[in-house]
XYZ file of C-alpha atoms in Angstrom:
294
model
C 147.718 -9.075 -77.146
C 147.465 -11.597 -79.938
C 144.379 -10.644 -81.919
C 143.786 -14.207 -83.154
C 143.672 -15.652 -79.626
C 141.665 -12.742 -78.255
C 139.165 -13.113 -81.092
C 139.017 -16.870 -80.491
C 138.238 -16.283 -76.807
C 135.382 -13.989 -77.769
C 134.136 -16.506 -80.340
C 134.083 -19.241 -77.679
C 132.125 -16.992 -75.317
C 129.649 -16.168 -78.088
C 129.206 -19.874 -78.899
C 128.422 -20.771 -75.279
C 126.189 -17.809 -74.412
C 123.042 -19.063 -76.251
C 123.334 -22.680 -75.063
C 120.481 -24.130 -72.952
C 121.102 -23.826 -69.222
C 123.371 -20.779 -69.562
C 122.300 -17.600 -67.758
C 125.366 -15.421 -68.380
C 128.939 -15.586 -69.689
C 131.950 -13.496 -68.680
C 134.996 -13.577 -70.965
C 138.295 -12.563 -69.344
C 141.171 -12.931 -71.802
C 144.479 -11.213 -71.038
C 147.951 -11.399 -72.508
C 150.721 -9.225 -71.124
C 154.501 -9.213 -71.278
C 154.838 -9.666 -67.500
C 152.083 -12.218 -66.838
C 151.760 -14.056 -70.131
C 148.439 -15.391 -71.368
C 145.375 -16.046 -69.207
C 141.944 -17.036 -70.460
C 139.211 -17.395 -67.844
C 135.681 -17.968 -69.055
C 133.010 -17.897 -66.340
C 129.603 -19.368 -67.120
C 126.701 -18.681 -64.770
C 124.330 -21.619 -64.993
C 120.577 -21.127 -64.831
C 118.947 -22.382 -61.602
C 117.251 -25.197 -63.562
C 120.317 -26.155 -65.630
C 120.823 -29.909 -66.048
C 123.979 -31.990 -65.973
C 123.633 -32.688 -69.711
C 123.453 -28.971 -70.446
C 126.529 -28.243 -68.329
C 128.445 -31.069 -70.001
C 127.523 -29.595 -73.373
C 128.963 -26.257 -72.258
C 132.299 -27.901 -71.473
C 132.354 -29.886 -74.719
C 131.552 -26.755 -76.717
C 134.419 -24.936 -75.028
C 136.832 -27.719 -76.015
C 135.517 -27.982 -79.580
C 135.660 -24.238 -80.199
C 139.220 -24.097 -78.816
C 140.543 -26.650 -81.292
C 143.348 -25.242 -83.401
C 143.762 -22.117 -81.257
C 147.244 -21.637 -79.846
C 146.214 -21.111 -76.215
C 148.653 -21.898 -73.427
C 146.521 -24.761 -72.072
C 147.926 -24.450 -68.539
C 146.389 -20.987 -68.166
C 142.968 -21.642 -69.655
C 140.056 -22.138 -67.260
C 136.346 -22.702 -67.641
C 134.392 -21.912 -64.490
C 130.752 -22.822 -63.957
C 128.843 -21.090 -61.188
C 125.573 -22.597 -59.956
C 123.149 -21.865 -57.122
C 124.794 -24.476 -54.869
C 128.411 -24.292 -55.897
C 131.146 -23.693 -58.414
C 133.319 -25.846 -60.671
C 136.546 -24.775 -62.352
C 137.857 -26.905 -65.219
C 141.144 -26.855 -67.075
C 139.473 -28.394 -70.122
C 142.248 -28.281 -72.720
C 144.979 -30.878 -73.145
C 148.466 -30.252 -74.471
C 149.734 -31.360 -77.860
C 149.997 -35.140 -78.049
C 148.068 -35.635 -74.791
C 144.717 -37.468 -74.573
C 141.613 -35.236 -74.459
C 140.554 -34.033 -71.030
C 137.524 -35.792 -69.543
C 135.123 -32.966 -68.746
C 131.974 -35.111 -68.398
C 133.066 -36.884 -65.177
C 133.829 -33.802 -63.042
C 130.639 -32.098 -64.242
C 128.597 -35.199 -63.317
C 130.216 -35.343 -59.880
C 129.555 -31.628 -59.385
C 125.836 -32.047 -60.133
C 125.515 -35.197 -58.019
C 127.056 -33.318 -55.104
C 124.721 -30.352 -55.460
C 121.691 -32.670 -55.675
C 122.480 -34.506 -52.422
C 120.137 -33.594 -49.559
C 123.034 -33.332 -47.115
C 124.967 -30.797 -49.186
C 124.794 -27.041 -48.814
C 127.438 -26.210 -51.412
C 130.094 -27.878 -53.591
C 133.347 -26.331 -54.778
C 135.626 -28.122 -57.249
C 138.983 -26.772 -58.394
C 141.890 -28.273 -60.328
C 143.921 -30.133 -57.715
C 144.925 -33.541 -56.514
C 142.943 -34.586 -53.442
C 140.775 -36.872 -55.597
C 143.044 -39.576 -57.081
C 142.419 -40.180 -60.771
C 140.107 -37.174 -61.130
C 142.604 -34.327 -60.951
C 140.311 -32.076 -58.923
C 140.111 -30.916 -55.362
C 136.578 -31.236 -53.988
C 135.183 -29.280 -51.042
C 131.735 -30.352 -49.863
C 130.000 -28.032 -47.408
C 127.433 -29.981 -45.406
C 124.009 -28.703 -44.436
C 123.547 -28.715 -40.643
C 122.259 -30.696 -38.891
C 123.976 -33.149 -41.191
C 122.034 -35.906 -42.917
C 124.894 -38.349 -42.392
C 123.172 -41.136 -44.272
C 122.751 -39.001 -47.410
C 126.355 -37.801 -47.216
C 127.707 -41.335 -46.863
C 125.509 -42.464 -49.770
C 127.043 -39.736 -51.949
C 130.493 -40.938 -50.926
C 129.529 -44.547 -51.700
C 128.253 -43.565 -55.151
C 131.532 -41.799 -55.926
C 134.421 -43.758 -54.336
C 136.784 -41.057 -55.538
C 135.354 -38.804 -52.832
C 137.559 -40.699 -50.389
C 139.851 -37.679 -50.649
C 137.212 -34.936 -50.546
C 137.070 -32.311 -47.805
C 133.760 -32.572 -45.918
C 133.192 -29.240 -44.202
C 130.952 -27.999 -41.406
C 130.665 -24.229 -41.818
C 129.052 -21.802 -39.404
C 128.638 -18.080 -40.065
C 130.776 -15.797 -37.881
C 129.186 -13.919 -35.009
C 130.621 -10.687 -36.448
C 130.487 -9.870 -40.161
C 134.174 -8.916 -40.464
C 135.323 -12.380 -39.360
C 135.736 -15.510 -41.480
C 133.251 -18.385 -41.029
C 134.018 -21.007 -38.392
C 134.901 -24.231 -40.214
C 135.611 -27.875 -39.426
C 137.211 -29.728 -42.355
C 137.306 -33.527 -42.380
C 139.360 -35.000 -45.222
C 137.913 -38.196 -46.657
C 135.529 -38.930 -43.772
C 132.011 -37.585 -43.279
C 131.856 -36.120 -39.730
C 129.868 -38.490 -37.499
C 127.109 -37.465 -35.095
C 129.431 -37.051 -32.093
C 131.837 -34.887 -34.092
C 128.956 -32.698 -35.250
C 127.680 -32.304 -31.677
C 131.135 -31.419 -30.337
C 131.685 -28.939 -33.165
C 128.352 -27.227 -32.441
C 129.273 -26.982 -28.750
C 132.735 -25.542 -29.461
C 131.255 -22.915 -31.807
C 128.874 -21.920 -28.999
C 131.730 -21.740 -26.484
C 133.960 -19.478 -28.601
C 131.090 -16.975 -28.647
C 132.046 -14.050 -30.915
C 135.559 -15.380 -31.548
C 136.862 -17.780 -34.203
C 137.544 -21.512 -34.392
C 138.874 -23.768 -37.136
C 138.994 -27.545 -36.865
C 140.606 -30.172 -39.075
C 140.700 -33.950 -39.217
C 142.826 -35.825 -41.721
C 146.230 -37.342 -42.479
C 149.031 -35.574 -40.640
C 151.913 -33.823 -42.384
C 154.522 -36.187 -40.956
C 152.404 -39.294 -40.402
C 149.766 -41.277 -42.324
C 147.710 -41.472 -39.129
C 144.745 -39.124 -38.850
C 145.260 -35.997 -36.792
C 142.450 -33.926 -35.289
C 143.149 -30.296 -34.424
C 141.225 -27.252 -33.232
C 142.558 -23.692 -33.293
C 140.673 -21.030 -31.362
C 141.574 -17.390 -32.022
C 140.764 -14.774 -29.388
C 142.492 -11.478 -30.166
C 143.624 -9.873 -28.007
C 143.680 -12.268 -25.052
C 146.032 -12.841 -22.138
C 146.804 -16.220 -20.575
C 143.948 -15.970 -18.064
C 141.419 -15.276 -20.827
C 142.728 -18.151 -22.936
C 142.452 -20.462 -19.933
C 138.891 -19.311 -19.218
C 137.820 -20.184 -22.759
C 140.095 -23.209 -23.003
C 138.759 -25.108 -19.981
C 135.232 -25.810 -21.312
C 136.499 -26.252 -24.892
C 139.047 -28.884 -23.839
C 136.360 -30.640 -21.794
C 134.070 -30.740 -24.846
C 136.850 -32.177 -27.023
C 137.263 -35.173 -24.704
C 133.963 -36.475 -26.127
C 135.693 -37.173 -29.454
C 137.473 -40.080 -27.754
C 140.709 -39.506 -29.696
C 143.709 -37.193 -29.253
C 142.940 -33.622 -30.305
C 145.575 -30.930 -30.780
C 144.157 -27.756 -29.227
C 145.685 -24.335 -29.845
C 144.386 -21.211 -28.122
C 145.766 -18.149 -29.921
C 145.706 -14.788 -28.175
C 148.169 -12.986 -30.494
C 151.192 -13.062 -28.207
C 149.907 -15.509 -25.628
C 149.298 -19.124 -26.617
C 148.094 -22.364 -25.075
C 149.022 -25.534 -26.964
C 148.045 -28.953 -25.613
C 146.883 -32.317 -26.942
C 143.633 -33.360 -25.309
C 143.833 -37.104 -24.659
C 147.414 -37.257 -25.935
C 150.854 -35.781 -25.301
C 151.939 -32.582 -27.044
C 155.529 -32.531 -28.263
C 156.913 -29.069 -27.665
C 160.211 -27.633 -28.845
C 163.172 -28.163 -26.486
C 163.245 -25.445 -23.868
C 159.510 -24.746 -24.124
C 158.160 -23.056 -21.006
C 154.416 -23.480 -20.609
C 152.285 -20.629 -19.355
C 150.245 -21.115 -16.208
C 147.125 -21.728 -18.294
C 148.844 -24.240 -20.561
C 150.316 -26.120 -17.610
C 146.913 -26.335 -15.929
C 145.099 -27.617 -19.017
C 147.912 -30.072 -19.803
C 147.780 -31.471 -16.278
C 144.051 -32.136 -16.615
C 143.745 -33.290 -20.207
C 147.091 -34.639 -21.456
C 148.122 -38.274 -21.166
C 151.928 -38.233 -21.225
């Protein structure tokens, strides 16, 4: 471990700890032969912290890092608040313009303040053009669509954000049920259908997505229901009312029923393209006959 860099990391933590709006600071600096250098500073913000105070935290981090030979690609400043978390890579490389830390912090606070928002998570990424951050916005249900759209209008960059409906699992060992809509706030019909599908899966799991497809710029809507273990008859029993509910979206929806060994894959209101030689199960053939439009 390089003592100068380790000492600098501690100095930065000590400089931020007494700042207004800061509740706690955790300094995690590591440098090993196998993993190189990593400096992660986590700042827990006070419940009443303001955007100005959080921006000062980020600016202090940058100022105190000046002249220290950190590997800037492995330096992170994370801020944790009551309604979300923000991770910054606040340092720029030699000869590069300074990183803009004020804008992502302002967006983070605007998101948390919106009535429609339950939680905001921002990480270094690329789904927000020009910002350099990936933004996940978890919406409070029932969704205040007007407030969510107003937030999107205020920040046009949120055209690439993930707007997520999240429901707690029926059993604690399972992951939450989530519907992720990239760039578009889920409308009232989508919210109603999602609520119905969550009810229909009962204690099992469902994940929905709506956004640009991997091989096409057109939006693709998909739902994956996991029922483990489940045979074809069980998948069909759950799949019939779920497929019927999805018809209300009035657009093609890729539906996958996963039973860990048995599967049903159809496109409700569309035509699923299967691999050559695909042999549908009885349940898949029945649902396809009713709901596909080939």
